[in-house]
Tab-separated table of C-alpha atoms in Angstrom:
chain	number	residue	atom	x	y	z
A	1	UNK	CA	-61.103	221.948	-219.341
A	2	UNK	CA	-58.191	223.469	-217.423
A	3	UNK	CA	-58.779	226.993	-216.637
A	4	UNK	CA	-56.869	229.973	-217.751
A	5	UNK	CA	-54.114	231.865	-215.751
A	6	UNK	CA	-56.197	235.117	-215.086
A	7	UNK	CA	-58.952	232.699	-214.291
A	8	UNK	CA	-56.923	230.872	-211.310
A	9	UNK	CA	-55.466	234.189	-210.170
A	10	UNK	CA	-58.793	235.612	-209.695
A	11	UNK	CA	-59.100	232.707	-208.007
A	12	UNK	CA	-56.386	232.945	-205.788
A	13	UNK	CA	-57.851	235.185	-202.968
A	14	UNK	CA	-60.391	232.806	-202.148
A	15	UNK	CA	-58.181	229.603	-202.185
A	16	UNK	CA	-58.362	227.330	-199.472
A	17	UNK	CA	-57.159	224.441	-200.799
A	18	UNK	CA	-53.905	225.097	-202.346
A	19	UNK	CA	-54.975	224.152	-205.736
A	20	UNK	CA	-55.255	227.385	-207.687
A	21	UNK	CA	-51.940	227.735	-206.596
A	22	UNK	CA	-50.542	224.620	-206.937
A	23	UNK	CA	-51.780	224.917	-210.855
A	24	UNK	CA	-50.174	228.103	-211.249
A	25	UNK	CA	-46.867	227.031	-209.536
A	26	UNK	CA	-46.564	223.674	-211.984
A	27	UNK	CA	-47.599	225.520	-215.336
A	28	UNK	CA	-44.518	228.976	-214.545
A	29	UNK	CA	-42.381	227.454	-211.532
A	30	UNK	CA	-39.919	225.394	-213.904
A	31	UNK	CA	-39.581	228.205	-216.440
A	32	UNK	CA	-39.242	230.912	-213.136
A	33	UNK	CA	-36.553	228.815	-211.945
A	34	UNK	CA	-34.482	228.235	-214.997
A	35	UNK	CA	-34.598	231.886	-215.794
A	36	UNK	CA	-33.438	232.378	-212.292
A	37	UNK	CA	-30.848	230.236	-212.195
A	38	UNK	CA	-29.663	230.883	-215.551
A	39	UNK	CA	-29.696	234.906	-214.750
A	40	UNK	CA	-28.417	234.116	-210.900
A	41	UNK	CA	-25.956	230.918	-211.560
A	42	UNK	CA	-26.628	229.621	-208.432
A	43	UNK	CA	-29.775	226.781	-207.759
A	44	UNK	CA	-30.354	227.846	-204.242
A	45	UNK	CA	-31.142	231.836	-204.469
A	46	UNK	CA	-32.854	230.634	-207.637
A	47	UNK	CA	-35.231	228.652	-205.556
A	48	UNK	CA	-35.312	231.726	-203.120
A	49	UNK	CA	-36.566	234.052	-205.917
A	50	UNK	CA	-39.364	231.089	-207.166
A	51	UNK	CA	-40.803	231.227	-203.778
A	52	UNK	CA	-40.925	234.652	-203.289
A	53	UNK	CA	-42.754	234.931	-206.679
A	54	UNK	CA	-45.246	232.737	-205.654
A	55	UNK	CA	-45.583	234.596	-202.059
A	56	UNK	CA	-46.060	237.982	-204.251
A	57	UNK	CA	-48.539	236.268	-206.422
A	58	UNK	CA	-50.632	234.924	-203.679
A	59	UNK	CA	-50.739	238.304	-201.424
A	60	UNK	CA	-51.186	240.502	-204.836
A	61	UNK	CA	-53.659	238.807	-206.746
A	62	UNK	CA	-56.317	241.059	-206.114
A	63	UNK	CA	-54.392	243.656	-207.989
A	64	UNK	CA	-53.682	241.793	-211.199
A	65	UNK	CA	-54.949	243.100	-214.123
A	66	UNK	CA	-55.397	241.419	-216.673
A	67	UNK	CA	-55.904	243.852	-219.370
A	68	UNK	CA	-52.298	244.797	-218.521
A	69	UNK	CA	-50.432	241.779	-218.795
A	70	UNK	CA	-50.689	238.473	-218.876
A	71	UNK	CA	-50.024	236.273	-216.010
A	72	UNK	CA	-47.077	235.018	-217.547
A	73	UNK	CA	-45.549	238.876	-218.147
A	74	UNK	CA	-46.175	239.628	-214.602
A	75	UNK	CA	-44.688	236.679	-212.966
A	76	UNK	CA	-41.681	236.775	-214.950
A	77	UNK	CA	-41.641	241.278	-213.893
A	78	UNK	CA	-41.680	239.738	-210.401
A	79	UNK	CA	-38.808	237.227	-210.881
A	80	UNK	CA	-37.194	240.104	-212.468
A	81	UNK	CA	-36.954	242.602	-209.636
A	82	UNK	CA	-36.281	239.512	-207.086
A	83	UNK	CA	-33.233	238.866	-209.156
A	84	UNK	CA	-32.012	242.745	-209.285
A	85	UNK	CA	-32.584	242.454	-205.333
A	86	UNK	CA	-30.294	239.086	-205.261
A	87	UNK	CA	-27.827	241.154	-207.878
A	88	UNK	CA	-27.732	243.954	-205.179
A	89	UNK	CA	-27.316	242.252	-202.251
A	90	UNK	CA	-24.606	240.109	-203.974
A	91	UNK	CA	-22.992	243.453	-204.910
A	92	UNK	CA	-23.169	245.048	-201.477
A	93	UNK	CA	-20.753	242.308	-200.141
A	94	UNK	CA	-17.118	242.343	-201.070
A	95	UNK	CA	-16.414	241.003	-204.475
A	96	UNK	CA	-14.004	238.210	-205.339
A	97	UNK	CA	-11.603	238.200	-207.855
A	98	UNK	CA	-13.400	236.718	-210.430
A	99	UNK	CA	-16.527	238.737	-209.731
A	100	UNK	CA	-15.015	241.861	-210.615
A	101	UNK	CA	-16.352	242.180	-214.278
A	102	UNK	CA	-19.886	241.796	-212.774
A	103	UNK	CA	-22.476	244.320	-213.893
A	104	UNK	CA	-22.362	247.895	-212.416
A	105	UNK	CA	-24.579	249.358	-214.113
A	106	UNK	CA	-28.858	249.388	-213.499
A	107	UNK	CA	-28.500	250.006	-216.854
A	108	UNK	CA	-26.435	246.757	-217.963
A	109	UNK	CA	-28.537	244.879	-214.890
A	110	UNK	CA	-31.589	246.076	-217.385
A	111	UNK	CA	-30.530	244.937	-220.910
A	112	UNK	CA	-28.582	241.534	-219.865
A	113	UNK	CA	-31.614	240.239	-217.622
A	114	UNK	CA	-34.222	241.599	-220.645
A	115	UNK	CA	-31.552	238.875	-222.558
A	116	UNK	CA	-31.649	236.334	-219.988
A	117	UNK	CA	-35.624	236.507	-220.347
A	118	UNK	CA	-35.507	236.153	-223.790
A	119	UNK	CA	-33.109	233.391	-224.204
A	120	UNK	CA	-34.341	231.398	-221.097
A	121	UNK	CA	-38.075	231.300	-222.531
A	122	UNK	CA	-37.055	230.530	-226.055
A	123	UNK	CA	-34.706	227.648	-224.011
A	124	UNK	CA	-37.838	226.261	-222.725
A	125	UNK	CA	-40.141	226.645	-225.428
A	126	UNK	CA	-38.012	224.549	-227.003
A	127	UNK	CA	-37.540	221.804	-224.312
A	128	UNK	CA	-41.732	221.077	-224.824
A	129	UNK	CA	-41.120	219.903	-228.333
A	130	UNK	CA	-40.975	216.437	-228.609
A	131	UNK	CA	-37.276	215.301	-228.854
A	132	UNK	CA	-37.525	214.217	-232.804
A	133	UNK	CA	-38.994	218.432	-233.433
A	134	UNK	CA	-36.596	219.264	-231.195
A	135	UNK	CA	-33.547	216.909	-233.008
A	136	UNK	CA	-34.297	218.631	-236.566
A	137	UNK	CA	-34.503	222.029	-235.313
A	138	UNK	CA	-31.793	222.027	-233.925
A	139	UNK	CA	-29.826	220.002	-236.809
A	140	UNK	CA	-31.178	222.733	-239.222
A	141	UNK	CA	-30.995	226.104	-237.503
A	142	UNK	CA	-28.074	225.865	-235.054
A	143	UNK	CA	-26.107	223.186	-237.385
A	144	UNK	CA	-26.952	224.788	-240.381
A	145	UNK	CA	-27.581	221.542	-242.244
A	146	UNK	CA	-29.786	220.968	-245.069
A	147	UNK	CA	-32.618	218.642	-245.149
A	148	UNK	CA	-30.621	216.497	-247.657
A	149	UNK	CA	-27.939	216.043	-244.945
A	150	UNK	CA	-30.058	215.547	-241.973
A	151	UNK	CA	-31.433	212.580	-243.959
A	152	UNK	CA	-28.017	211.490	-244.390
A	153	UNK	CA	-26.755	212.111	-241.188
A	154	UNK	CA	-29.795	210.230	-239.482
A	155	UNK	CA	-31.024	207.925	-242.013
A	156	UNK	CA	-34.252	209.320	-242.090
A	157	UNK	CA	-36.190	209.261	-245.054
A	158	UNK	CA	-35.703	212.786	-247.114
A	159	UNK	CA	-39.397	213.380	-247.221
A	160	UNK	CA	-39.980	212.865	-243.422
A	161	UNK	CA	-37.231	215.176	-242.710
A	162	UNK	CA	-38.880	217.984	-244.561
A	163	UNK	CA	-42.746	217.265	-243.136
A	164	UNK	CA	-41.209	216.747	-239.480
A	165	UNK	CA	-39.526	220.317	-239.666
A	166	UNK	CA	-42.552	222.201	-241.051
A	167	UNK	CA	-44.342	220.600	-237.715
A	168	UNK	CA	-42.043	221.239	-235.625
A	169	UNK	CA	-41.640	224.829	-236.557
A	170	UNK	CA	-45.646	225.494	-236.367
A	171	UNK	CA	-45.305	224.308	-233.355
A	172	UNK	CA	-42.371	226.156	-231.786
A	173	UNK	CA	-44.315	229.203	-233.262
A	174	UNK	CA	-47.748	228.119	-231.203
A	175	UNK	CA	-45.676	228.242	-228.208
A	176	UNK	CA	-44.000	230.840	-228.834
A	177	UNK	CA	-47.553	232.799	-229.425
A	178	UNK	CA	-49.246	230.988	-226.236
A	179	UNK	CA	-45.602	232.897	-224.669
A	180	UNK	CA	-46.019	235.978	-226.062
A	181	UNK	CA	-42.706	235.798	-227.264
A	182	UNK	CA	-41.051	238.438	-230.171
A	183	UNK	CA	-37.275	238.831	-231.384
B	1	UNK	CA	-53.390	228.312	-240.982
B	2	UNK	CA	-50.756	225.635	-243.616
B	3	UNK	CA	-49.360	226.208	-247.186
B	4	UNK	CA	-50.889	224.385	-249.841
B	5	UNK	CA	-50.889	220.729	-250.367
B	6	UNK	CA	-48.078	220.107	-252.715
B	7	UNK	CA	-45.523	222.656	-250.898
B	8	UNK	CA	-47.004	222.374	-247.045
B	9	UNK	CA	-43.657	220.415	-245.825
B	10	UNK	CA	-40.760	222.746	-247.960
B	11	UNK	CA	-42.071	225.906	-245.831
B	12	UNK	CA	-40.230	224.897	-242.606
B	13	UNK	CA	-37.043	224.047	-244.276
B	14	UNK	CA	-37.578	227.368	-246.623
B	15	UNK	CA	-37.857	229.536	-243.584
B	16	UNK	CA	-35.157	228.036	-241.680
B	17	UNK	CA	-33.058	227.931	-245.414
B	18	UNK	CA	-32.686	224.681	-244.883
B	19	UNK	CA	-33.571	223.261	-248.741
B	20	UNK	CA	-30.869	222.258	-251.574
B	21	UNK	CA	-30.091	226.561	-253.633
B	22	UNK	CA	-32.462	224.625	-256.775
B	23	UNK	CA	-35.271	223.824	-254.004
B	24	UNK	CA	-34.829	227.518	-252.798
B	25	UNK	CA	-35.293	229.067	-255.976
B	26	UNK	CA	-38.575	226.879	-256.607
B	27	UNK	CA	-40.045	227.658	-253.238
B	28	UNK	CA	-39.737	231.617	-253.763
B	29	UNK	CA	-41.027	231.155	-257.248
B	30	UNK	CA	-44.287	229.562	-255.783
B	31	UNK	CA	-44.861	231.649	-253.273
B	32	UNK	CA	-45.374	234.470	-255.968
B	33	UNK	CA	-48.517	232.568	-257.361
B	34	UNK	CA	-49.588	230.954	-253.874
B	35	UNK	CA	-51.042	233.148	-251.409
B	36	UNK	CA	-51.445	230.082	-248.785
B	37	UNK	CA	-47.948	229.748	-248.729
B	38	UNK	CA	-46.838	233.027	-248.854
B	39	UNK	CA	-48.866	233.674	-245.638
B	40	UNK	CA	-47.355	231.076	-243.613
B	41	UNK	CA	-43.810	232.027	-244.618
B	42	UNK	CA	-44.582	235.389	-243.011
B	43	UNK	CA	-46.378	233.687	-240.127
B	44	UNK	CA	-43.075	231.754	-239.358
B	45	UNK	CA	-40.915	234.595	-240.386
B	46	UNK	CA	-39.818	235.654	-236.577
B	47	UNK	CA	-39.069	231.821	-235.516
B	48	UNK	CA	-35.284	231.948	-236.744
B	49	UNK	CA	-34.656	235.306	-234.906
B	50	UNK	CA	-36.064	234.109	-231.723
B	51	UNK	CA	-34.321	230.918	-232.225
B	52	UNK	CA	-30.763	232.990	-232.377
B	53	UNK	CA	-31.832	234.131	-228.719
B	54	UNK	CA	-31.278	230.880	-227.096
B	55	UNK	CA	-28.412	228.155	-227.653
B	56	UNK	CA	-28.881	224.633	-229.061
B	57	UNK	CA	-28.785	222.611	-226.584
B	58	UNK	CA	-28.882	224.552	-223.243
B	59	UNK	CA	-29.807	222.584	-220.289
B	60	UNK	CA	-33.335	223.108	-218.309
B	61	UNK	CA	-32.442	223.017	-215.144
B	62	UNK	CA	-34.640	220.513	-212.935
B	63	UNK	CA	-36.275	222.002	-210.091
B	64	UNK	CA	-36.064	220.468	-206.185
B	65	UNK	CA	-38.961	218.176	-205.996
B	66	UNK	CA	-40.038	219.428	-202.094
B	67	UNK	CA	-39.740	223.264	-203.811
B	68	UNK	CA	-43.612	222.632	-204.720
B	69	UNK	CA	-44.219	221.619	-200.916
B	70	UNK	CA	-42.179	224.594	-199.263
B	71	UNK	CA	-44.013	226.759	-201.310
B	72	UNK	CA	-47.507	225.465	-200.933
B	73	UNK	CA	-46.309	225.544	-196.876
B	74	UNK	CA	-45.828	229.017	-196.915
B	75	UNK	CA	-48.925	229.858	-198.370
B	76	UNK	CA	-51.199	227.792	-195.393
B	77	UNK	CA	-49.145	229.682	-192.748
B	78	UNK	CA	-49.567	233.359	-194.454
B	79	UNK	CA	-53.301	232.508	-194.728
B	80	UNK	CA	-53.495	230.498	-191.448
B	81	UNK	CA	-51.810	233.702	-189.727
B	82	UNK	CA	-53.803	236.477	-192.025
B	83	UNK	CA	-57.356	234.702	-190.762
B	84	UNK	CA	-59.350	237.733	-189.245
B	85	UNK	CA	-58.951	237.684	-185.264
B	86	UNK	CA	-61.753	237.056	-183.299
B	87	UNK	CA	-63.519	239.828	-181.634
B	88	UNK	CA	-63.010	240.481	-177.812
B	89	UNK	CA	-66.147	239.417	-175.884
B	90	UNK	CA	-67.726	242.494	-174.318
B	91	UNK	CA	-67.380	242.523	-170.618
B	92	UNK	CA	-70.754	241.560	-169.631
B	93	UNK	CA	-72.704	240.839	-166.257
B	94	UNK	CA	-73.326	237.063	-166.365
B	95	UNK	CA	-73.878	234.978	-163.269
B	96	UNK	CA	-70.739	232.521	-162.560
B	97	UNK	CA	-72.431	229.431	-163.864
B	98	UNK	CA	-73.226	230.723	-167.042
B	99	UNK	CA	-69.355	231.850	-167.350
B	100	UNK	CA	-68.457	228.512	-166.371
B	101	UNK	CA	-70.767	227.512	-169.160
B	102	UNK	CA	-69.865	229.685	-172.127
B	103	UNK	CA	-65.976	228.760	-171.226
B	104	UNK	CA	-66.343	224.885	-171.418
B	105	UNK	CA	-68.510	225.634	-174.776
B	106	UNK	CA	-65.975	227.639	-176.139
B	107	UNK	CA	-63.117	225.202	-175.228
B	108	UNK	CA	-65.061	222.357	-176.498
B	109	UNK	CA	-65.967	224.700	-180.022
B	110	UNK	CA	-62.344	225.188	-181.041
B	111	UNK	CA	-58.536	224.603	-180.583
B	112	UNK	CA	-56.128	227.573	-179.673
B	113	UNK	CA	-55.626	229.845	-182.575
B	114	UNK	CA	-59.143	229.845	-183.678
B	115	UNK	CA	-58.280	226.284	-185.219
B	116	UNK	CA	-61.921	224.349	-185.952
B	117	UNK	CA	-62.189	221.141	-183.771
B	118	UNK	CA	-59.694	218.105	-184.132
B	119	UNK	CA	-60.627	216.308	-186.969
B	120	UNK	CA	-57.897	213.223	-186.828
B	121	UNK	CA	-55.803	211.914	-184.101
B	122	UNK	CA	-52.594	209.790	-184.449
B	123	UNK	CA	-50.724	207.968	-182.475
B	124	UNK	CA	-46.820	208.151	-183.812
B	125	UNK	CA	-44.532	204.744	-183.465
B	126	UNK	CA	-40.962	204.857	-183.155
B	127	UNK	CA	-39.149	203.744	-186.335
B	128	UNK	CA	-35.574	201.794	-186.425
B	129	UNK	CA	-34.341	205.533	-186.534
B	130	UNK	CA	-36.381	206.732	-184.287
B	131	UNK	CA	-34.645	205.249	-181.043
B	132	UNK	CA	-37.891	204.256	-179.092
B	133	UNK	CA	-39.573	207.682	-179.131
B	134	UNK	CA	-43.560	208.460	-179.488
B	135	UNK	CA	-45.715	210.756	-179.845
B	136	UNK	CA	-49.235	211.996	-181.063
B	137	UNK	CA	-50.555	214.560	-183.608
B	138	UNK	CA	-53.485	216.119	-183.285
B	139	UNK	CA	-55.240	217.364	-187.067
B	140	UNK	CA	-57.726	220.650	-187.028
B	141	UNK	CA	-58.556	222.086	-190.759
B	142	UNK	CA	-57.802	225.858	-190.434
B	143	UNK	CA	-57.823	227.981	-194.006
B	144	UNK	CA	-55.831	226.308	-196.793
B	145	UNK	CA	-55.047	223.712	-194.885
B	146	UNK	CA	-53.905	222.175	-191.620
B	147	UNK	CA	-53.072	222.248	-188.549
B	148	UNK	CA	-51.199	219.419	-186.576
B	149	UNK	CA	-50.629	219.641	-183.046
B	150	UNK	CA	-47.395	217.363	-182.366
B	151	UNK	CA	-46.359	216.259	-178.770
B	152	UNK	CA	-43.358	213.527	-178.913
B	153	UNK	CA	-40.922	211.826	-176.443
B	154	UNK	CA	-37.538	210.110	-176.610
B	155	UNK	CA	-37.007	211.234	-179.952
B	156	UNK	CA	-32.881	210.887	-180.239
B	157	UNK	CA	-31.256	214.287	-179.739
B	158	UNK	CA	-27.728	213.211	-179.632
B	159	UNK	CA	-27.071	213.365	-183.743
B	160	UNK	CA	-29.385	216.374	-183.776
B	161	UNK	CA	-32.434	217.977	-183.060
B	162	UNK	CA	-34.426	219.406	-185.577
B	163	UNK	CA	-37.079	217.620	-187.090
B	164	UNK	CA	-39.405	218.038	-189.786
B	165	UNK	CA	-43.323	216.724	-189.589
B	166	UNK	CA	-44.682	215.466	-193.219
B	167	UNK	CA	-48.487	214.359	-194.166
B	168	UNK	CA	-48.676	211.780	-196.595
B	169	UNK	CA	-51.537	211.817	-199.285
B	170	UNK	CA	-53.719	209.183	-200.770
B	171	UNK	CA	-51.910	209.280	-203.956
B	172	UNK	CA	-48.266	208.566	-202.253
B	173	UNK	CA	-46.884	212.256	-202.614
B	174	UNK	CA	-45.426	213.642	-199.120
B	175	UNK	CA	-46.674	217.162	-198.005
B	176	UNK	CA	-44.163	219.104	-195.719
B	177	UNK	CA	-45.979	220.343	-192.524
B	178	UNK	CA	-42.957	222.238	-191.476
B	179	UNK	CA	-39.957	221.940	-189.125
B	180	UNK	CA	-39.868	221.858	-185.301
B	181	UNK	CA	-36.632	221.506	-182.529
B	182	UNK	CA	-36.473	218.665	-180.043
B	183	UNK	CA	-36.029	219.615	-176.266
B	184	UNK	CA	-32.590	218.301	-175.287
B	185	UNK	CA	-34.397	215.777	-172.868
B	186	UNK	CA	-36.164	213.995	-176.190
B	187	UNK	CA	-39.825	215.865	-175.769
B	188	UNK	CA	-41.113	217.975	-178.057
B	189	UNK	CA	-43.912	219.994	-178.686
B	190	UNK	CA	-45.432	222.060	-181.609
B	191	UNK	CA	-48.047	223.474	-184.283
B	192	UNK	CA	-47.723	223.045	-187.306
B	193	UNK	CA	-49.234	224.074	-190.465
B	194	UNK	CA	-49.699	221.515	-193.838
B	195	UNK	CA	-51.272	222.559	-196.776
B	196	UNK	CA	-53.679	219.524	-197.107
B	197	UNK	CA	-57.246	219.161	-196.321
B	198	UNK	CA	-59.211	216.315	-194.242
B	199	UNK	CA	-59.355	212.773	-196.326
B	200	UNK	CA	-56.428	214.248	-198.385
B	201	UNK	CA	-54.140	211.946	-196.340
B	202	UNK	CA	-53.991	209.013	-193.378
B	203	UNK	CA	-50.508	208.770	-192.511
B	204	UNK	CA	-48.376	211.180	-190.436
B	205	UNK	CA	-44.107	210.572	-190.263
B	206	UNK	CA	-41.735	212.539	-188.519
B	207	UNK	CA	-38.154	212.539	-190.057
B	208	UNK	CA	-35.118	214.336	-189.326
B	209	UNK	CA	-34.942	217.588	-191.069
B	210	UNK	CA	-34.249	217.105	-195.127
B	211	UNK	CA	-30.676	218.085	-196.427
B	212	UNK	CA	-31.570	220.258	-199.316
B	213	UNK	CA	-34.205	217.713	-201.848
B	214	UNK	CA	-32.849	214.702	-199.517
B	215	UNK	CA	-35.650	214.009	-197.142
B	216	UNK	CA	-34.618	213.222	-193.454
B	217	UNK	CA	-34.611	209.722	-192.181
B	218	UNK	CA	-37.626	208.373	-190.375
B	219	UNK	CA	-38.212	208.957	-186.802
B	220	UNK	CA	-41.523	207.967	-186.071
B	221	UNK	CA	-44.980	207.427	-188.558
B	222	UNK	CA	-48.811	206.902	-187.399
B	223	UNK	CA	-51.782	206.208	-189.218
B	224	UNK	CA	-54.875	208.883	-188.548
B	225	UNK	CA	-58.410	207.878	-187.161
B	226	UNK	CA	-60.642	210.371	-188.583
């Protein structure tokens, strides 16, 4: 049975091997990374900000809490302030032309990364459905088809239509549980 | 929990409003008699809303395969360098021999950097890239991982010097140990820090340093004797 987050962060301190973290890093690192590069638009700082969540997570996991967040809360505070750092170092240098309408704010920093953490987890949590979930979802909501027409438009069968998109919604609503995730 | 077993596949379209007006109408008139129903509407209520966060088809970006490796690096060398140091020997009066003694022990006991003893030795081959050079790497386990002692000549310096040393593991995936510079007269020598343990892998390759997920073509490679 694979073992919880907490249970591999209490773990961490006394890791030899690698493998706690190694676990840890392939359950959050894609997620970390597409919220960083979605929030940073740019791959390599985004893979700057992944590592140095991992490098906080391994010298501060004696201090994690659990009964204060969950793993996945605190990583993504991490990857938060690692992004306002890339933000202000990107702001310190002289901005281009087309930079100019960039945030100025801590304020407007605040509420368009609390955004970008939102809509980058609700991005992945719906890249693990399975592509047929995924298909009617996004047919339904973000089309705004009926099921009527999806049958139409894909030739399958009415009934499937309707069965396939009660599944896939419990199951974008599991995942969006197991993420903690609220509008 | 699921809605009832004649209505259990409308709830999904209902909640994203997804059914024919006529199929609407029915659904809300059910729910009024069917608690089972009712309560997974609610439980599905928020979906839509968290749905309107995000965009249809948005793409996941992919991360760098050798980010997993550069990371998992790091981590050996910030435990490797955190290990406690060892505590000074007390100046003592000991007769000569016994100094002589207690020095060859200790050099015997363990490598520099409080490294445990060698646990693998390889000798390195020059690949068609490699331009005739060899070398050998030394393996001693040190915490979360370890630590490869590298010596190498007539490694090519003309298109470049920097280097990177990789262990490859039993199952075929290639752990970085790290990067290291070339003298300009071909030698080199360094310590270096993978995060794998002993049986983990048996081969050792030296390629020139990756260009961003493009690993570096291959200098030299050895097999280890444990």
């Amino acid at each position: 049975m694979a073992s919880s987050d907490a249970t591999l962060v209490e773990k961490l301190p006394f890791d030899r091997s690698g493998d706690e973290l190694r676990e840890l890093y392939r359950r959050y690192a894609p997620e970390l990374f597409g919220f960083a590069t979605s929030a940073l638009g740019d791959r390599e700082l985004a893979e700057e900000v992944v590592q140095d969540v991992f490098a906080q997570l391994w010298r501060h996991a004696e201090d994690y809490d659990q009964r204060r967040a969950s793993v996945r809360t605190w990583l993504y505070a991490i990857a938060r302030n690692r992004i306002i750092d890339a933000h202000r170092r990107a702001a310190a240098r002289p901005k281009r032309a087309e930079e100019e309408d960039a945030l100025d704010t801590a304020a407007e920093m605040d509420d368009a990364l609390d955004h970008a953490v939102l809509r980058w987890q609700v991005t992945s949590a719906l890249a693990r459905l399975s592509p047929t979930h995924r298909e009617v979802i996004r047919l339904a909501h973000y089309g705004g088809l009926t099921m009527r027409e999806i049958s139409e438009r894909t030739g399958v069968p009415l009934g499937t239509v309707k069965s396939r998109t009660s599944y896939a919604l419990r199951h974008l609503r599991l995942i969006f549980d197991e993420m903690e995730l609220e509008p | 929990m699921s809605g009832c077993r004649s209505h259990a596949d409308l709830i999904g379209p209902y909640v994203l409003e997804a059914l024919e007006p006529d199929e609407m109408q029915a659904m809300r008139r059910h729910m009024k008699s069917c608690a089972r129903c009712a309560a997974e509407v609610h439980s599905l209520a928020a979906v839509p809303a968290l749905l309107d966060r995000a965009e249809a088809d948005e793409p996941v970006a992919p991360l760098s395969p050798g980010l997993e490796d550069e990371v998992l690096d790091r981590f050996v060398r910030e435990r490797a360098a955190a290990r406690p140091r060892r505590r000074r020997w007390r100046r003592i009066a000991i007769p000569a021999t016994a100094v002589a003694a207690l020095i060859a022990g200790v050099l015997i006991a363990v490598l520099p950097d409080g490294a445990a003893p060698a646990y693998a030795r390889a000798e390195l081959w020059s690949m068609p890239a490699g331009g005739g050079a060899a070398g050998t790497a030394v393996a001693a386990e040190v915490t979360g991982g370890t630590r490869v002692k590298l010596r190498a000549d007539h490694l090519p310096v003309a298109r470049g010097k920097d280097y990177e040393l990789w262990c490859v593991r039993t199952d075929g995936h290639w752990v970085n140990g790290g990067s290291f510079h070339a003298r300009s007269d071909g030698t080199a020598a360094a310590e270096l820090t993978a995060a794998v343990q002993p049986g983990d892998y048996h081969v050792v390759v030296i390629t020139r340093r990756s260009s961003g997920s493009v690993r570096g073509a291959e200098v030299m490679r050895g097999k280890l004797t444990y």
